[in-house]
Short mmCIF file of C-alpha atoms in Angstrom, two decimals:
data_model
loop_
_atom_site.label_atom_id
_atom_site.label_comp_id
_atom_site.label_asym_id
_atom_site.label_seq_id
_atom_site.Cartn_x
_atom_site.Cartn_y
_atom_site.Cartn_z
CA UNK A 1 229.18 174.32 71.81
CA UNK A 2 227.58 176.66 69.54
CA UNK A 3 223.74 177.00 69.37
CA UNK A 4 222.13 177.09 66.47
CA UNK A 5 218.65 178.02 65.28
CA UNK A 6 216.93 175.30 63.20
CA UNK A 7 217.20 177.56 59.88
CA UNK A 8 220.87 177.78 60.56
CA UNK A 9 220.96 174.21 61.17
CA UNK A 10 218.69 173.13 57.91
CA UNK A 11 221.98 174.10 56.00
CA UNK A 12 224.43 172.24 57.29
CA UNK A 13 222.32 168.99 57.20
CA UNK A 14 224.76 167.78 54.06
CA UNK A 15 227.62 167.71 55.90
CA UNK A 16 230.20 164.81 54.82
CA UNK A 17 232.35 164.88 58.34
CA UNK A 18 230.33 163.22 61.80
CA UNK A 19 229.01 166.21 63.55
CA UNK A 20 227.47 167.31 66.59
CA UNK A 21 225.18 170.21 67.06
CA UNK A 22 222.66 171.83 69.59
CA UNK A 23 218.93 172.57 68.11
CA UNK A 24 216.68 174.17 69.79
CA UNK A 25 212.40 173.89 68.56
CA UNK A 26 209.68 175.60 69.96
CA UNK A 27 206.83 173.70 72.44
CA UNK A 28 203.69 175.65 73.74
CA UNK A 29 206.12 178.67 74.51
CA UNK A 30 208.86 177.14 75.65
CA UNK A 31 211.69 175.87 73.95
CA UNK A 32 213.01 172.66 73.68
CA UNK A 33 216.68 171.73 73.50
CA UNK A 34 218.27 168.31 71.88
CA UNK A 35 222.00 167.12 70.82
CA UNK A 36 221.84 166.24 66.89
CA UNK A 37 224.91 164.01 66.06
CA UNK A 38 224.85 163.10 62.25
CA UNK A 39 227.02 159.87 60.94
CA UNK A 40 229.99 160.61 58.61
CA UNK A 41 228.36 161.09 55.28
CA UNK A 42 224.94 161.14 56.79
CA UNK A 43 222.21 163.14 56.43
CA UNK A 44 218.88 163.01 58.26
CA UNK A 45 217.46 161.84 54.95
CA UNK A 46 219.36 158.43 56.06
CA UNK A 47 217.48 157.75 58.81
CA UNK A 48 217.77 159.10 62.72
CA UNK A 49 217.68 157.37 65.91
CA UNK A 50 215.82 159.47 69.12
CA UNK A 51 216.94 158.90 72.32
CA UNK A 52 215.28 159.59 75.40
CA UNK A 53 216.63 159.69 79.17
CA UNK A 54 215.15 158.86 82.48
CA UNK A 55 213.64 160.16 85.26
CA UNK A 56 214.49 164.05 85.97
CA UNK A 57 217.55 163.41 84.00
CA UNK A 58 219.07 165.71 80.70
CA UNK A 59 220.53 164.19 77.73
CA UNK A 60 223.90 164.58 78.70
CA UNK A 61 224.04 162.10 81.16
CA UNK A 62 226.43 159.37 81.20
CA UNK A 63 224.20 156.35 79.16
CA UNK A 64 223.20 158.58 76.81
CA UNK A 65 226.08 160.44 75.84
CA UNK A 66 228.11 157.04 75.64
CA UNK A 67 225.02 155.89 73.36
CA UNK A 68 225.50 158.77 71.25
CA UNK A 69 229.04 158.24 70.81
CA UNK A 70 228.86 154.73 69.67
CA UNK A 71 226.25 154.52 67.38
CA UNK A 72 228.25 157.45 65.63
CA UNK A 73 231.13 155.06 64.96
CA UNK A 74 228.66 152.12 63.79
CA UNK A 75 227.38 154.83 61.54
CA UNK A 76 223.58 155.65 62.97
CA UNK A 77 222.59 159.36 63.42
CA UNK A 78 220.82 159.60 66.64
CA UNK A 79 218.89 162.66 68.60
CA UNK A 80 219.47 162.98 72.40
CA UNK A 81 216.45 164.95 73.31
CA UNK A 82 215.95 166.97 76.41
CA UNK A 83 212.79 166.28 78.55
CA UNK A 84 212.16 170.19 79.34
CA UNK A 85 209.86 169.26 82.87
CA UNK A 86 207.88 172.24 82.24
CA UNK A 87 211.04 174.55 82.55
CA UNK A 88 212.09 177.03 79.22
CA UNK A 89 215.48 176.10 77.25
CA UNK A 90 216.41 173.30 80.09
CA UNK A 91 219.96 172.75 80.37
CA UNK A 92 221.56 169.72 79.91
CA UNK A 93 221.78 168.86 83.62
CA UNK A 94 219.22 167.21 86.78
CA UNK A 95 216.29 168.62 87.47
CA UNK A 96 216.72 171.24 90.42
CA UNK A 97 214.59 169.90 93.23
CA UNK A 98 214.17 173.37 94.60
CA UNK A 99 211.76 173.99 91.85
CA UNK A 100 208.09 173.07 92.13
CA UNK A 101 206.93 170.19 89.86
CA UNK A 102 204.50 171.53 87.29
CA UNK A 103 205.04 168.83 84.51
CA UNK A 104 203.51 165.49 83.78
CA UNK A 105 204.51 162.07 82.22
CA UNK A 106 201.89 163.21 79.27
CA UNK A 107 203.98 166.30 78.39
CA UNK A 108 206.97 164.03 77.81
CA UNK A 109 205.25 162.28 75.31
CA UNK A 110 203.74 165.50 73.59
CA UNK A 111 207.62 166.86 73.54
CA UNK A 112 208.48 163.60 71.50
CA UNK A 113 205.83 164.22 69.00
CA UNK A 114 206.82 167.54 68.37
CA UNK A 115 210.42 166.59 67.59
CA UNK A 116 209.00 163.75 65.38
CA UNK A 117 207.10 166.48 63.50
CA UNK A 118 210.29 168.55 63.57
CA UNK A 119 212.07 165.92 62.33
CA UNK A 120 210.04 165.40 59.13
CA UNK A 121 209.72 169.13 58.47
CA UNK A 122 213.66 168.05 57.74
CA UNK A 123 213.17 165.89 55.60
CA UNK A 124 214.22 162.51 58.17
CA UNK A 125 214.00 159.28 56.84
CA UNK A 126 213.33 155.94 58.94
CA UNK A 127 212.99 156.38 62.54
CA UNK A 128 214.03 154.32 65.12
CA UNK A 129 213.68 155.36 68.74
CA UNK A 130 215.44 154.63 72.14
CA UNK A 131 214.69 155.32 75.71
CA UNK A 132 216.29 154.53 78.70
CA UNK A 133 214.40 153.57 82.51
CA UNK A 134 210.99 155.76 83.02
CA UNK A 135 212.59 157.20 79.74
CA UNK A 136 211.99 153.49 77.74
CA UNK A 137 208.73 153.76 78.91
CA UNK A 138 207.72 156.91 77.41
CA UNK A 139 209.34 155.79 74.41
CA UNK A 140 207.17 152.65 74.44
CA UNK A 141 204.03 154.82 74.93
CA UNK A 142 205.06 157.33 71.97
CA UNK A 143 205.79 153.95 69.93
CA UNK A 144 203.28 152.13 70.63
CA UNK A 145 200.42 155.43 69.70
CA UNK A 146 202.82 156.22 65.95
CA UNK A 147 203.37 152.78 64.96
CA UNK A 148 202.64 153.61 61.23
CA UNK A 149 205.92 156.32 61.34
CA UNK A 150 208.52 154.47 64.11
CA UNK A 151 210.14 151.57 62.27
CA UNK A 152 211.33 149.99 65.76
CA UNK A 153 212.55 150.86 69.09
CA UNK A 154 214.95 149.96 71.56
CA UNK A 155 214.43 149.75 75.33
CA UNK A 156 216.88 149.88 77.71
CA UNK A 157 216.09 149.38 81.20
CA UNK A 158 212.58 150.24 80.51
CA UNK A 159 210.94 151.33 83.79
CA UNK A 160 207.99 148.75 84.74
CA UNK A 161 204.80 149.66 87.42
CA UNK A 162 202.09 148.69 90.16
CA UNK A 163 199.98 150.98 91.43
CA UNK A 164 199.86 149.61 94.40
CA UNK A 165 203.28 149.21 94.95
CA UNK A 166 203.53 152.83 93.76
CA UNK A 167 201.46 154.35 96.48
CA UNK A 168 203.15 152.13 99.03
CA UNK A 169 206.36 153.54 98.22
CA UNK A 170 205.33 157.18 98.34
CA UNK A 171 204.37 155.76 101.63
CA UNK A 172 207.79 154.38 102.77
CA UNK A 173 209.80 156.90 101.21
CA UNK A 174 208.11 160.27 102.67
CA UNK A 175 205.97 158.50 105.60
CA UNK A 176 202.93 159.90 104.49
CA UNK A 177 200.14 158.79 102.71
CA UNK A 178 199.67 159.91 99.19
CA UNK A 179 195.84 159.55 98.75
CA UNK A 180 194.62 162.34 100.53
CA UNK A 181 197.01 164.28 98.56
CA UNK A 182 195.85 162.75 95.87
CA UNK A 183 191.99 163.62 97.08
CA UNK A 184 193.04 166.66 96.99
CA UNK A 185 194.16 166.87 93.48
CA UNK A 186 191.75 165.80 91.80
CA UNK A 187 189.35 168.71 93.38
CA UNK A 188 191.67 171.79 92.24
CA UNK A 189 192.29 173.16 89.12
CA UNK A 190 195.05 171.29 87.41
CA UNK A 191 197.47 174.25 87.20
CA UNK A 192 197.07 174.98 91.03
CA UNK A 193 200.11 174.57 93.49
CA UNK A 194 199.94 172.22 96.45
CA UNK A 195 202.59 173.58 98.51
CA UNK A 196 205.50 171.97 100.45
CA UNK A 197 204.55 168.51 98.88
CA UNK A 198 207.13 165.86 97.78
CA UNK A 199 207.07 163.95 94.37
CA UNK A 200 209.27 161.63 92.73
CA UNK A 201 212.50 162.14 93.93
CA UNK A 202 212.11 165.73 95.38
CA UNK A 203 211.37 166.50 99.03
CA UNK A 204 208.91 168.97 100.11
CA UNK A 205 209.24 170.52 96.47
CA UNK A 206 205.67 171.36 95.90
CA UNK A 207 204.08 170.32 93.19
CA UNK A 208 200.96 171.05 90.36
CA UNK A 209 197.99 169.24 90.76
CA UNK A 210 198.23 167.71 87.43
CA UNK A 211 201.84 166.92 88.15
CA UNK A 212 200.85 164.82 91.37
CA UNK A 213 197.93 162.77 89.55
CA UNK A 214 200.41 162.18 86.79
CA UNK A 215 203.05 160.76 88.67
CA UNK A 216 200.57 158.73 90.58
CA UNK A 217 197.73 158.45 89.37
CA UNK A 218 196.47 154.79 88.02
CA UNK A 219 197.60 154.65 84.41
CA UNK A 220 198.62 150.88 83.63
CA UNK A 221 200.63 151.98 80.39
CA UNK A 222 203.35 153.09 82.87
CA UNK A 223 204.37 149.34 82.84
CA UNK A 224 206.33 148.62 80.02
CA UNK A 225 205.51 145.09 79.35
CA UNK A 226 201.81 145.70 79.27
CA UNK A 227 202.36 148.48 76.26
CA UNK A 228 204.15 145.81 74.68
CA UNK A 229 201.66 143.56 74.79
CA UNK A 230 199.35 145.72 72.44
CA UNK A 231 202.72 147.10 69.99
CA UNK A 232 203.28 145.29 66.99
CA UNK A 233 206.25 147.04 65.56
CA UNK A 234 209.82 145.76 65.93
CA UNK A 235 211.11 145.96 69.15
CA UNK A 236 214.27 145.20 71.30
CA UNK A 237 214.28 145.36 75.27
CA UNK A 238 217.80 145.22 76.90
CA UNK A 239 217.78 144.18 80.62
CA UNK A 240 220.90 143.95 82.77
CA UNK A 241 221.27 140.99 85.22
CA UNK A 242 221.82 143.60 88.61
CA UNK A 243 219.37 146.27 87.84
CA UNK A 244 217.82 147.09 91.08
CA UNK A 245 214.86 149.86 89.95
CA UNK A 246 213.38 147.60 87.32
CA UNK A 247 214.14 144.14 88.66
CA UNK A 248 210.83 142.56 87.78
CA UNK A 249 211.75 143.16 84.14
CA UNK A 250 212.90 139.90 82.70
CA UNK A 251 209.88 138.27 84.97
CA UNK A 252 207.32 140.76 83.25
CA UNK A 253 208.58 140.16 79.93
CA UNK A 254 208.31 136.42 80.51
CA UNK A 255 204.35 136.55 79.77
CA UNK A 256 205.03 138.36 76.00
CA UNK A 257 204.92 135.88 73.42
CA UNK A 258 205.23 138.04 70.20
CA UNK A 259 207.14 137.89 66.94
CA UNK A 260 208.23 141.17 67.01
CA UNK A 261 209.66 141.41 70.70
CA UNK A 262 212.72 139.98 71.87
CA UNK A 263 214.40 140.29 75.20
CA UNK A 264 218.17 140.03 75.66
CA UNK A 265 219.86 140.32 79.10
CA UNK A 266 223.00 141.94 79.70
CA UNK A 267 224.91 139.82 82.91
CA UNK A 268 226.31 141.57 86.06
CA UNK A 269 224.86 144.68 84.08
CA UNK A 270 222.95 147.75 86.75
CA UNK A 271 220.23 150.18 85.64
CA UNK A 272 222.62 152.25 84.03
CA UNK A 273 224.96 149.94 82.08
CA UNK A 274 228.25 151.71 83.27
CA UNK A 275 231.90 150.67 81.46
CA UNK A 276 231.74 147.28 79.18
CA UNK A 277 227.97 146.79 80.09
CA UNK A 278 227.44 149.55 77.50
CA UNK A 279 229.06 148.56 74.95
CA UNK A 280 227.32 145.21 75.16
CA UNK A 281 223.67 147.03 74.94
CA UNK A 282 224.93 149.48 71.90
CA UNK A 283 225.86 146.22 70.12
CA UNK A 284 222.79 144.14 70.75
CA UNK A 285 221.02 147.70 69.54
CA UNK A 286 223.33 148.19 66.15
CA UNK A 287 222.22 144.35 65.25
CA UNK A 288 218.60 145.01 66.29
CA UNK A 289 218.62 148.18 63.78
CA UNK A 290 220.75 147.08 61.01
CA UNK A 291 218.84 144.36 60.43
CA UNK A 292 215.07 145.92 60.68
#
């Protein structure tokens, strides 16, 4: 698919035919890469949709691609975006474990703003934005701090959190402890490599030190429902009945009682919505924005 700068791109904005196209932005010397898809007879002027995807994931990925797709043919212009994990022009794919982590949860949220700033140097019109898992979250973070510019979002799957639970499983998963590592961390200089470490999903990957007290450090706006709990703009979470990574959802979202937040549960749906489960959560979303 071709590439195209976002001068190039600035012209072809008018377009009367649904179209897809690569941009590409700049972000503290890297560059950033995200999958436009503009409505028939759309312009960004009509309002855009941002999506965002999960953990280590690209924008390409099945649930967002299938998201993309859909909302096309109920007429909303969305904006895949791709995380870039610290890494210049990331491709569209997983994050390559053999790489050393040397990004943070914060970044992801500073990458959103600066497509939101990119966005109105195009002259966008009402923004709506869409996240899916750890994905949701960030999207309920970057929300939840632009409330005066985001006219409502849409959470799928949004990932929820314990600290303590958190450090257990680091635990479990790698059988070591995290907290001397942690210890550690906090002592060096946040750009400095802790070698042969594992974080997230990546075994003995090394990692930054501000990458390891990112991931797990004690930040309680890494749970979704207590974000919520202080967001006042419109806002749809979409749970499925089987999800196994964020099954405390629905349970969370049981002690929100707020105008402005509803919570609809897909049945027999995973974390990832696959076949007719998406379908149901692009329609529940195309209701939820149509009739902000």
């Amino acid at each position: 698919m071709l590439r195209l700068s976002t001068t190039l791109l600035a012209a072809s904005l008018m377009a009367t035919a649904a179209q897809a196209e690569q941009v590409q932005i700049p972000f503290e010397g890297l560059t950033l890469n995200g999958n436009l898809e503009l409505a028939a007879d759309k312009s960004l002027a009509d309002g855009i949709l941002m999506l965002t995807h999960g953990t280590l994931a690209h924008n390409e990925m099945e649930i967002i691609s299938y998201v993309q797709e859909q909302m096309v043919d109920y007429g909303i212009s969305t904006l895949a975006i791709n995380l870039s994990y610290g890494l210049d022009n990331r491709e569209s794919a997983m994050y390559d474990c053999t790489l050393p982590a040397q990004h943070t949860m914060q970044q992801a949220l500073a990458e959103m703003d600066a497509w939101q700033t990119w966005l109105d140097g195009q002259g966008a019109g009402d923004r709506w934005v869409m996240g899916h898992s750890r994905g949701g979250n960030q999207t309920a973070q970057f929300a939840a701090a632009n409330q005066d510019k985001i006219k409502g979002q849409v959470l799928l799957a949004p990932a929820t959190w314990d600290y303590t639970k958190t450090i257990e499983g680091y635990g479990k998963r790698y059988e070591t402890p995290i907290e001397p590592i942690l210890e550690k961390a906090k002592g060096m200089d946040p750009k400095a490599m802790i070698d042969g470490i594992s974080i997230i999903y990546c075994e003995n990957s090394g990692a930054s030190a501000e990458a390891v007290l990112s991931y797990y450090g004690n930040y309680p706006e890494y749970d979704t429902p207590t974000v919520l709990k202080e967001t006042n703009i419109p806002t749809l979470v979409i749970a499925g009945s089987l999800d196994t990574v964020v099954a405390d959802l629905p349970e969370k979202m049981e002690s929100i009682d707020k105008e402005n937040i509803e919570l609809v549960v897909v049945e027999d749906a995973d974390h990832f919505f696959l076949d007719l489960f998406a379908d149901e959560a692009v329609e529940y979303a195309v209701d939820f924005i149509e009739n902000l």
